[in-house]
């Protein structure tokens, strides 16, 4: 579907040609199908709670490190190997809890399509038509919400609320906060530290006290020297 969508809307084939695209599809499908028995038994000795926790952490890491600029043509090359690896790892962990090898095959293949191939297809669609890109995004959100509804209605509602908050609420709050932005223009002056008045007075008093002590020390030194000299002279006379 992704290859067909890119060909119709984007005017470009993933892989460069039909033959190369078909070859890549067969290699991907065949590789995942051959590894399905191994992937099913990969997490067999791990508890379900650990699998769910690791899978959830991997998906959150994927969301945080995903290269969103590639889909919007901000960057020219898809980056974020850690994001892709964490997403595929989460899918492999969840696939280990499937009941059959066919389900494992479908789960891993779907994860590769979503995490690896979907950004390229969406990039071509975004370049060709913004309306088609918005429709594709809405369809993917609706499909995800529908699948979550079958598993847990509360999870579906939470997912839709999160999508609505990220799509509408947060951008609206950012736009609203722009009116509080203060633009400073004109000549820049050097920043001078500001100290409380009491602290300045204390510091001056300490400096003056230190200066007085230094003067007293300097004045007492010659008198002490004179006394020592007089005592020495008196001693020499007595002798």
PDB file of C-alpha atoms in Angstrom:
ATOM      1  CA  UNK A   1       0.000   0.000   0.000  1.00  0.00           C
ATOM      2  CA  UNK A   2       2.855   2.373   0.803  1.00  0.00           C
ATOM      3  CA  UNK A   3       4.546   1.758  -2.547  1.00  0.00           C
ATOM      4  CA  UNK A   4       1.268   2.308  -4.408  1.00  0.00           C
ATOM      5  CA  UNK A   5       0.503   5.486  -2.455  1.00  0.00           C
ATOM      6  CA  UNK A   6       3.926   6.937  -3.200  1.00  0.00           C
ATOM      7  CA  UNK A   7       3.568   6.084  -6.874  1.00  0.00           C
ATOM      8  CA  UNK A   8       0.118   7.677  -7.204  1.00  0.00           C
ATOM      9  CA  UNK A   9       0.503  10.752  -4.993  1.00  0.00           C
ATOM     10  CA  UNK A  10       4.219  11.310  -4.776  1.00  0.00           C
ATOM     11  CA  UNK A  11       5.142  10.375  -8.314  1.00  0.00           C
ATOM     12  CA  UNK A  12       8.090   8.379  -7.005  1.00  0.00           C
ATOM     13  CA  UNK A  13       8.687   4.728  -6.211  1.00  0.00           C
ATOM     14  CA  UNK A  14      10.271   3.609  -2.975  1.00  0.00           C
ATOM     15  CA  UNK A  15      13.481   1.851  -3.898  1.00  0.00           C
ATOM     16  CA  UNK A  16      13.852   3.690  -7.209  1.00  0.00           C
ATOM     17  CA  UNK A  17      12.166   1.113  -9.461  1.00  0.00           C
ATOM     18  CA  UNK A  18       9.367  -1.442  -9.431  1.00  0.00           C
ATOM     19  CA  UNK A  19      11.734  -4.415  -9.599  1.00  0.00           C
ATOM     20  CA  UNK A  20      13.853  -3.165  -6.737  1.00  0.00           C
ATOM     21  CA  UNK A  21      10.796  -2.353  -4.644  1.00  0.00           C
ATOM     22  CA  UNK A  22       9.304  -5.812  -5.182  1.00  0.00           C
ATOM     23  CA  UNK A  23      12.638  -7.434  -4.338  1.00  0.00           C
ATOM     24  CA  UNK A  24      12.886  -5.461  -1.108  1.00  0.00           C
ATOM     25  CA  UNK A  25       9.339  -6.459  -0.179  1.00  0.00           C
ATOM     26  CA  UNK A  26      10.043 -10.153  -0.725  1.00  0.00           C
ATOM     27  CA  UNK A  27      13.276  -9.984   1.265  1.00  0.00           C
ATOM     28  CA  UNK A  28      11.570  -8.217   4.144  1.00  0.00           C
ATOM     29  CA  UNK A  29       8.553 -10.517   4.248  1.00  0.00           C
ATOM     30  CA  UNK A  30      10.647 -13.654   3.814  1.00  0.00           C
ATOM     31  CA  UNK A  31      13.118 -12.653   6.498  1.00  0.00           C
ATOM     32  CA  UNK A  32      10.417 -11.889   9.047  1.00  0.00           C
ATOM     33  CA  UNK A  33       8.549 -15.100   8.217  1.00  0.00           C
ATOM     34  CA  UNK A  34      11.692 -17.185   8.631  1.00  0.00           C
ATOM     35  CA  UNK A  35      12.517 -15.586  11.979  1.00  0.00           C
ATOM     36  CA  UNK A  36       8.989 -15.899  13.368  1.00  0.00           C
ATOM     37  CA  UNK A  37       9.622 -19.170  15.300  1.00  0.00           C
ATOM     38  CA  UNK A  38      12.756 -17.698  16.877  1.00  0.00           C
ATOM     39  CA  UNK A  39      11.050 -14.417  17.753  1.00  0.00           C
ATOM     40  CA  UNK A  40       8.171 -16.264  19.388  1.00  0.00           C
ATOM     41  CA  UNK A  41      10.477 -18.082  21.809  1.00  0.00           C
ATOM     42  CA  UNK A  42      12.808 -15.141  22.369  1.00  0.00           C
ATOM     43  CA  UNK A  43      11.001 -13.765  25.426  1.00  0.00           C
ATOM     44  CA  UNK A  44       9.483 -17.029  26.611  1.00  0.00           C
ATOM     45  CA  UNK A  45      11.367 -17.081  29.920  1.00  0.00           C
ATOM     46  CA  UNK A  46      10.617 -13.431  30.747  1.00  0.00           C
ATOM     47  CA  UNK A  47       7.615 -12.581  32.894  1.00  0.00           C
ATOM     48  CA  UNK A  48       4.664 -10.796  31.333  1.00  0.00           C
ATOM     49  CA  UNK A  49       5.012  -7.780  33.628  1.00  0.00           C
ATOM     50  CA  UNK A  50       8.620  -7.293  32.567  1.00  0.00           C
ATOM     51  CA  UNK A  51       7.685  -7.616  28.903  1.00  0.00           C
ATOM     52  CA  UNK A  52       4.918  -5.021  29.210  1.00  0.00           C
ATOM     53  CA  UNK A  53       7.169  -2.610  31.124  1.00  0.00           C
ATOM     54  CA  UNK A  54      10.041  -2.941  28.647  1.00  0.00           C
ATOM     55  CA  UNK A  55       7.716  -2.637  25.659  1.00  0.00           C
ATOM     56  CA  UNK A  56       6.079   0.471  27.095  1.00  0.00           C
ATOM     57  CA  UNK A  57       9.452   2.047  27.821  1.00  0.00           C
ATOM     58  CA  UNK A  58      10.664   1.245  24.308  1.00  0.00           C
ATOM     59  CA  UNK A  59       7.605   2.834  22.709  1.00  0.00           C
ATOM     60  CA  UNK A  60       7.957   5.960  24.849  1.00  0.00           C
ATOM     61  CA  UNK A  61      11.623   6.163  23.877  1.00  0.00           C
ATOM     62  CA  UNK A  62      10.602   5.834  20.233  1.00  0.00           C
ATOM     63  CA  UNK A  63       8.157   8.728  20.591  1.00  0.00           C
ATOM     64  CA  UNK A  64      10.750  10.919  22.258  1.00  0.00           C
ATOM     65  CA  UNK A  65      13.601  10.268  19.806  1.00  0.00           C
ATOM     66  CA  UNK A  66      11.671   9.932  16.545  1.00  0.00           C
ATOM     67  CA  UNK A  67      12.836  12.073  13.604  1.00  0.00           C
ATOM     68  CA  UNK A  68       9.660  14.072  12.989  1.00  0.00           C
ATOM     69  CA  UNK A  69      11.461  16.512  10.719  1.00  0.00           C
ATOM     70  CA  UNK A  70      11.982  13.862   8.031  1.00  0.00           C
ATOM     71  CA  UNK A  71       8.262  13.456   7.346  1.00  0.00           C
ATOM     72  CA  UNK A  72       7.847  17.236   7.074  1.00  0.00           C
ATOM     73  CA  UNK A  73      10.859  17.499   4.709  1.00  0.00           C
ATOM     74  CA  UNK A  74      12.868  19.478   7.263  1.00  0.00           C
ATOM     75  CA  UNK A  75      15.719  16.963   7.070  1.00  0.00           C
ATOM     76  CA  UNK A  76      16.776  15.080   3.970  1.00  0.00           C
ATOM     77  CA  UNK A  77      17.743  11.815   5.640  1.00  0.00           C
ATOM     78  CA  UNK A  78      15.947   9.676   8.177  1.00  0.00           C
ATOM     79  CA  UNK A  79      17.934   9.598  11.413  1.00  0.00           C
ATOM     80  CA  UNK A  80      17.247   8.210  14.841  1.00  0.00           C
ATOM     81  CA  UNK A  81      18.580   4.660  14.890  1.00  0.00           C
ATOM     82  CA  UNK A  82      17.908   4.464  18.624  1.00  0.00           C
ATOM     83  CA  UNK A  83      14.268   5.426  18.056  1.00  0.00           C
ATOM     84  CA  UNK A  84      13.833   2.778  15.364  1.00  0.00           C
ATOM     85  CA  UNK A  85      15.580   0.121  17.436  1.00  0.00           C
ATOM     86  CA  UNK A  86      13.493   0.819  20.535  1.00  0.00           C
ATOM     87  CA  UNK A  87      10.259   0.618  18.536  1.00  0.00           C
ATOM     88  CA  UNK A  88      11.184  -2.668  16.872  1.00  0.00           C
ATOM     89  CA  UNK A  89      12.397  -4.085  20.199  1.00  0.00           C
ATOM     90  CA  UNK A  90       9.044  -3.267  21.793  1.00  0.00           C
ATOM     91  CA  UNK A  91       7.254  -5.034  18.937  1.00  0.00           C
ATOM     92  CA  UNK A  92       9.507  -8.102  19.235  1.00  0.00           C
ATOM     93  CA  UNK A  93       8.881  -8.300  22.984  1.00  0.00           C
ATOM     94  CA  UNK A  94       5.131  -8.109  22.470  1.00  0.00           C
ATOM     95  CA  UNK A  95       5.324 -10.640  19.637  1.00  0.00           C
ATOM     96  CA  UNK A  96       6.818 -13.139  22.073  1.00  0.00           C
ATOM     97  CA  UNK A  97       3.430 -13.290  23.808  1.00  0.00           C
ATOM     98  CA  UNK A  98       1.496 -14.179  20.636  1.00  0.00           C
ATOM     99  CA  UNK A  99      -0.273 -17.523  20.382  1.00  0.00           C
ATOM    100  CA  UNK A 100       0.979 -18.602  16.961  1.00  0.00           C
ATOM    101  CA  UNK A 101       3.837 -17.963  14.591  1.00  0.00           C
ATOM    102  CA  UNK A 102       1.460 -16.307  12.137  1.00  0.00           C
ATOM    103  CA  UNK A 103       0.528 -13.694  14.729  1.00  0.00           C
ATOM    104  CA  UNK A 104       4.213 -13.123  15.488  1.00  0.00           C
ATOM    105  CA  UNK A 105       4.875 -12.652  11.783  1.00  0.00           C
ATOM    106  CA  UNK A 106       2.048 -10.140  11.443  1.00  0.00           C
ATOM    107  CA  UNK A 107       3.051  -8.167  14.546  1.00  0.00           C
ATOM    108  CA  UNK A 108       6.728  -7.809  13.607  1.00  0.00           C
ATOM    109  CA  UNK A 109       5.956  -7.074   9.955  1.00  0.00           C
ATOM    110  CA  UNK A 110       3.462  -4.373  10.935  1.00  0.00           C
ATOM    111  CA  UNK A 111       6.001  -2.790  13.278  1.00  0.00           C
ATOM    112  CA  UNK A 112       8.614  -2.665  10.506  1.00  0.00           C
ATOM    113  CA  UNK A 113       6.108  -1.098   8.142  1.00  0.00           C
ATOM    114  CA  UNK A 114       5.101   1.539  10.695  1.00  0.00           C
ATOM    115  CA  UNK A 115       8.524   2.365  12.112  1.00  0.00           C
ATOM    116  CA  UNK A 116      10.766   1.876   9.065  1.00  0.00           C
ATOM    117  CA  UNK A 117       8.757   2.249   5.834  1.00  0.00           C
ATOM    118  CA  UNK A 118       5.927   4.536   6.914  1.00  0.00           C
ATOM    119  CA  UNK A 119       8.108   7.694   7.288  1.00  0.00           C
ATOM    120  CA  UNK A 120       9.218   7.437   3.654  1.00  0.00           C
ATOM    121  CA  UNK A 121       5.664   6.976   2.369  1.00  0.00           C
ATOM    122  CA  UNK A 122       4.329   9.822   4.494  1.00  0.00           C
ATOM    123  CA  UNK A 123       7.173  12.074   3.363  1.00  0.00           C
ATOM    124  CA  UNK A 124       6.223  11.589  -0.305  1.00  0.00           C
ATOM    125  CA  UNK A 125       2.542  12.111   0.453  1.00  0.00           C
ATOM    126  CA  UNK A 126       3.342  15.282   2.419  1.00  0.00           C
ATOM    127  CA  UNK A 127       5.319  16.702  -0.490  1.00  0.00           C
ATOM    128  CA  UNK A 128       2.538  15.979  -2.963  1.00  0.00           C
ATOM    129  CA  UNK A 129      -0.578  17.012  -1.058  1.00  0.00           C
ATOM    130  CA  UNK A 130      -1.095  18.457   2.408  1.00  0.00           C
ATOM    131  CA  UNK A 131      -4.755  17.431   2.378  1.00  0.00           C
ATOM    132  CA  UNK A 132      -3.828  13.828   1.597  1.00  0.00           C
ATOM    133  CA  UNK A 133      -1.267  13.862   4.390  1.00  0.00           C
ATOM    134  CA  UNK A 134      -3.852  15.146   6.881  1.00  0.00           C
ATOM    135  CA  UNK A 135      -6.348  12.529   5.711  1.00  0.00           C
ATOM    136  CA  UNK A 136      -3.742   9.781   6.084  1.00  0.00           C
ATOM    137  CA  UNK A 137      -2.872  10.973   9.590  1.00  0.00           C
ATOM    138  CA  UNK A 138      -6.544  11.077  10.597  1.00  0.00           C
ATOM    139  CA  UNK A 139      -7.058   7.580   9.194  1.00  0.00           C
ATOM    140  CA  UNK A 140      -4.103   6.225  11.168  1.00  0.00           C
ATOM    141  CA  UNK A 141      -5.368   7.854  14.381  1.00  0.00           C
ATOM    142  CA  UNK A 142      -8.855   6.445  13.798  1.00  0.00           C
ATOM    143  CA  UNK A 143      -7.462   2.968  13.116  1.00  0.00           C
ATOM    144  CA  UNK A 144      -5.330   3.054  16.267  1.00  0.00           C
ATOM    145  CA  UNK A 145      -8.275   4.265  18.359  1.00  0.00           C
ATOM    146  CA  UNK A 146     -10.507   1.551  16.919  1.00  0.00           C
ATOM    147  CA  UNK A 147      -8.018  -1.185  17.742  1.00  0.00           C
ATOM    148  CA  UNK A 148      -7.575   0.196  21.253  1.00  0.00           C
ATOM    149  CA  UNK A 149     -11.342   0.295  21.680  1.00  0.00           C
ATOM    150  CA  UNK A 150     -11.499  -3.462  21.153  1.00  0.00           C
ATOM    151  CA  UNK A 151      -8.934  -4.010  23.901  1.00  0.00           C
ATOM    152  CA  UNK A 152      -9.837  -1.269  26.377  1.00  0.00           C
ATOM    153  CA  UNK A 153     -12.298   1.627  25.959  1.00  0.00           C
ATOM    154  CA  UNK A 154     -10.454   3.618  28.629  1.00  0.00           C
ATOM    155  CA  UNK A 155      -7.185   3.284  26.708  1.00  0.00           C
ATOM    156  CA  UNK A 156      -8.910   4.448  23.515  1.00  0.00           C
ATOM    157  CA  UNK A 157     -10.316   7.521  25.265  1.00  0.00           C
ATOM    158  CA  UNK A 158      -6.921   8.316  26.814  1.00  0.00           C
ATOM    159  CA  UNK A 159      -5.256   7.959  23.413  1.00  0.00           C
ATOM    160  CA  UNK A 160      -7.723  10.312  21.729  1.00  0.00           C
ATOM    161  CA  UNK A 161      -7.365  12.813  24.575  1.00  0.00           C
ATOM    162  CA  UNK A 162      -3.565  12.748  24.250  1.00  0.00           C
ATOM    163  CA  UNK A 163      -3.756  13.218  20.476  1.00  0.00           C
ATOM    164  CA  UNK A 164      -6.194  16.120  20.860  1.00  0.00           C
ATOM    165  CA  UNK A 165      -3.993  17.758  23.490  1.00  0.00           C
ATOM    166  CA  UNK A 166      -0.832  17.456  21.391  1.00  0.00           C
ATOM    167  CA  UNK A 167      -2.556  18.542  18.176  1.00  0.00           C
ATOM    168  CA  UNK A 168      -4.779  21.387  19.367  1.00  0.00           C
ATOM    169  CA  UNK A 169      -4.372  22.335  23.046  1.00  0.00           C
ATOM    170  CA  UNK A 170      -0.583  22.654  23.251  1.00  0.00           C
ATOM    171  CA  UNK A 171      -0.190  24.666  19.990  1.00  0.00           C
ATOM    172  CA  UNK A 172      -3.076  26.947  21.020  1.00  0.00           C
ATOM    173  CA  UNK A 173      -1.432  27.558  24.401  1.00  0.00           C
ATOM    174  CA  UNK A 174       1.871  28.337  22.678  1.00  0.00           C
ATOM    175  CA  UNK A 175       0.209  30.838  20.332  1.00  0.00           C
ATOM    176  CA  UNK A 176      -1.620  32.420  23.252  1.00  0.00           C
ATOM    177  CA  UNK A 177       1.629  32.753  25.201  1.00  0.00           C
ATOM    178  CA  UNK A 178       3.217  34.784  22.393  1.00  0.00           C
ATOM    179  CA  UNK A 179       1.424  37.933  23.536  1.00  0.00           C
ATOM    180  CA  UNK A 180       3.419  37.822  26.768  1.00  0.00           C
ATOM    181  CA  UNK A 181       6.689  37.820  24.862  1.00  0.00           C
ATOM    182  CA  UNK A 182       8.719  40.996  25.467  1.00  0.00           C
ATOM    183  CA  UNK A 183      11.000  42.184  22.692  1.00  0.00           C
ATOM    184  CA  UNK A 184      13.963  44.237  23.904  1.00  0.00           C
ATOM    185  CA  UNK A 185      15.524  46.670  21.432  1.00  0.00           C
ATOM    186  CA  UNK A 186      18.022  49.513  21.648  1.00  0.00           C
ATOM    187  CA  UNK A 187      21.567  49.891  22.919  1.00  0.00           C
ATOM    188  CA  UNK A 188      22.753  47.244  25.296  1.00  0.00           C
ATOM    189  CA  UNK A 189      24.347  48.336  28.571  1.00  0.00           C
ATOM    190  CA  UNK A 190      26.747  46.301  30.605  1.00  0.00           C
ATOM    191  CA  UNK A 191      25.015  44.379  33.311  1.00  0.00           C
ATOM    192  CA  UNK A 192      25.808  45.625  36.815  1.00  0.00           C
ATOM    193  CA  UNK A 193      25.201  43.421  39.852  1.00  0.00           C
ATOM    194  CA  UNK A 194      22.612  44.743  42.283  1.00  0.00           C
ATOM    195  CA  UNK A 195      23.215  44.227  45.999  1.00  0.00           C
ATOM    196  CA  UNK A 196      20.845  45.069  48.860  1.00  0.00           C
ATOM    197  CA  UNK A 197      21.545  48.388  50.608  1.00  0.00           C
ATOM    198  CA  UNK A 198      22.124  46.740  53.996  1.00  0.00           C
ATOM    199  CA  UNK A 199      24.687  44.395  52.525  1.00  0.00           C
ATOM    200  CA  UNK A 200      26.533  47.332  50.950  1.00  0.00           C
ATOM    201  CA  UNK A 201      26.651  49.196  54.284  1.00  0.00           C
ATOM    202  CA  UNK A 202      27.985  46.149  56.092  1.00  0.00           C
ATOM    203  CA  UNK A 203      30.644  45.657  53.477  1.00  0.00           C
ATOM    204  CA  UNK A 204      31.748  49.305  53.718  1.00  0.00           C
ATOM    205  CA  UNK A 205      31.867  49.136  57.529  1.00  0.00           C
ATOM    206  CA  UNK A 206      34.051  46.036  57.366  1.00  0.00           C
ATOM    207  CA  UNK A 207      36.370  47.695  54.872  1.00  0.00           C
ATOM    208  CA  UNK A 208      36.709  50.810  57.058  1.00  0.00           C
ATOM    209  CA  UNK A 209      37.353  48.683  60.132  1.00  0.00           C
ATOM    210  CA  UNK A 210      40.042  46.777  58.287  1.00  0.00           C
ATOM    211  CA  UNK A 211      41.697  49.996  57.139  1.00  0.00           C
ATOM    212  CA  UNK A 212      41.736  51.341  60.732  1.00  0.00           C
ATOM    213  CA  UNK A 213      43.357  48.162  61.977  1.00  0.00           C
ATOM    214  CA  UNK A 214      46.014  48.384  59.285  1.00  0.00           C
ATOM    215  CA  UNK A 215      46.777  52.015  60.249  1.00  0.00           C
ATOM    216  CA  UNK A 216      47.025  51.105  63.929  1.00  0.00           C
ATOM    217  CA  UNK A 217      49.344  48.242  63.086  1.00  0.00           C
ATOM    218  CA  UNK A 218      51.534  50.504  60.963  1.00  0.00           C
ATOM    219  CA  UNK A 219      51.614  53.199  63.709  1.00  0.00           C
ATOM    220  CA  UNK A 220      52.478  50.774  66.496  1.00  0.00           C
ATOM    221  CA  UNK A 221      55.360  49.217  64.593  1.00  0.00           C
ATOM    222  CA  UNK A 222      57.682  52.340  64.665  1.00  0.00           C
ATOM    223  CA  UNK A 223      56.957  53.014  68.356  1.00  0.00           C
ATOM    224  CA  UNK A 224      57.845  49.448  69.207  1.00  0.00           C
ATOM    225  CA  UNK A 225      61.051  49.797  67.228  1.00  0.00           C
ATOM    226  CA  UNK A 226      61.930  53.027  69.081  1.00  0.00           C
ATOM    227  CA  UNK A 227      61.294  51.418  72.463  1.00  0.00           C
ATOM    228  CA  UNK A 228      63.523  48.506  71.542  1.00  0.00           C
ATOM    229  CA  UNK A 229      66.303  50.870  70.423  1.00  0.00           C
ATOM    230  CA  UNK A 230      66.043  52.923  73.642  1.00  0.00           C
ATOM    231  CA  UNK A 231      66.213  49.804  75.762  1.00  0.00           C
ATOM    232  CA  UNK A 232      69.285  48.638  73.887  1.00  0.00           C
ATOM    233  CA  UNK A 233      71.007  52.033  74.358  1.00  0.00           C
ATOM    234  CA  UNK A 234      70.233  52.067  78.057  1.00  0.00           C
ATOM    235  CA  UNK A 235      71.647  48.624  78.465  1.00  0.00           C
ATOM    236  CA  UNK A 236      74.873  49.562  76.737  1.00  0.00           C
ATOM    237  CA  UNK A 237      75.326  52.605  79.020  1.00  0.00           C
ATOM    238  CA  UNK A 238      74.789  50.563  82.130  1.00  0.00           C
ATOM    239  CA  UNK A 239      77.564  48.262  81.061  1.00  0.00           C
TER     240      UNK A 239
END
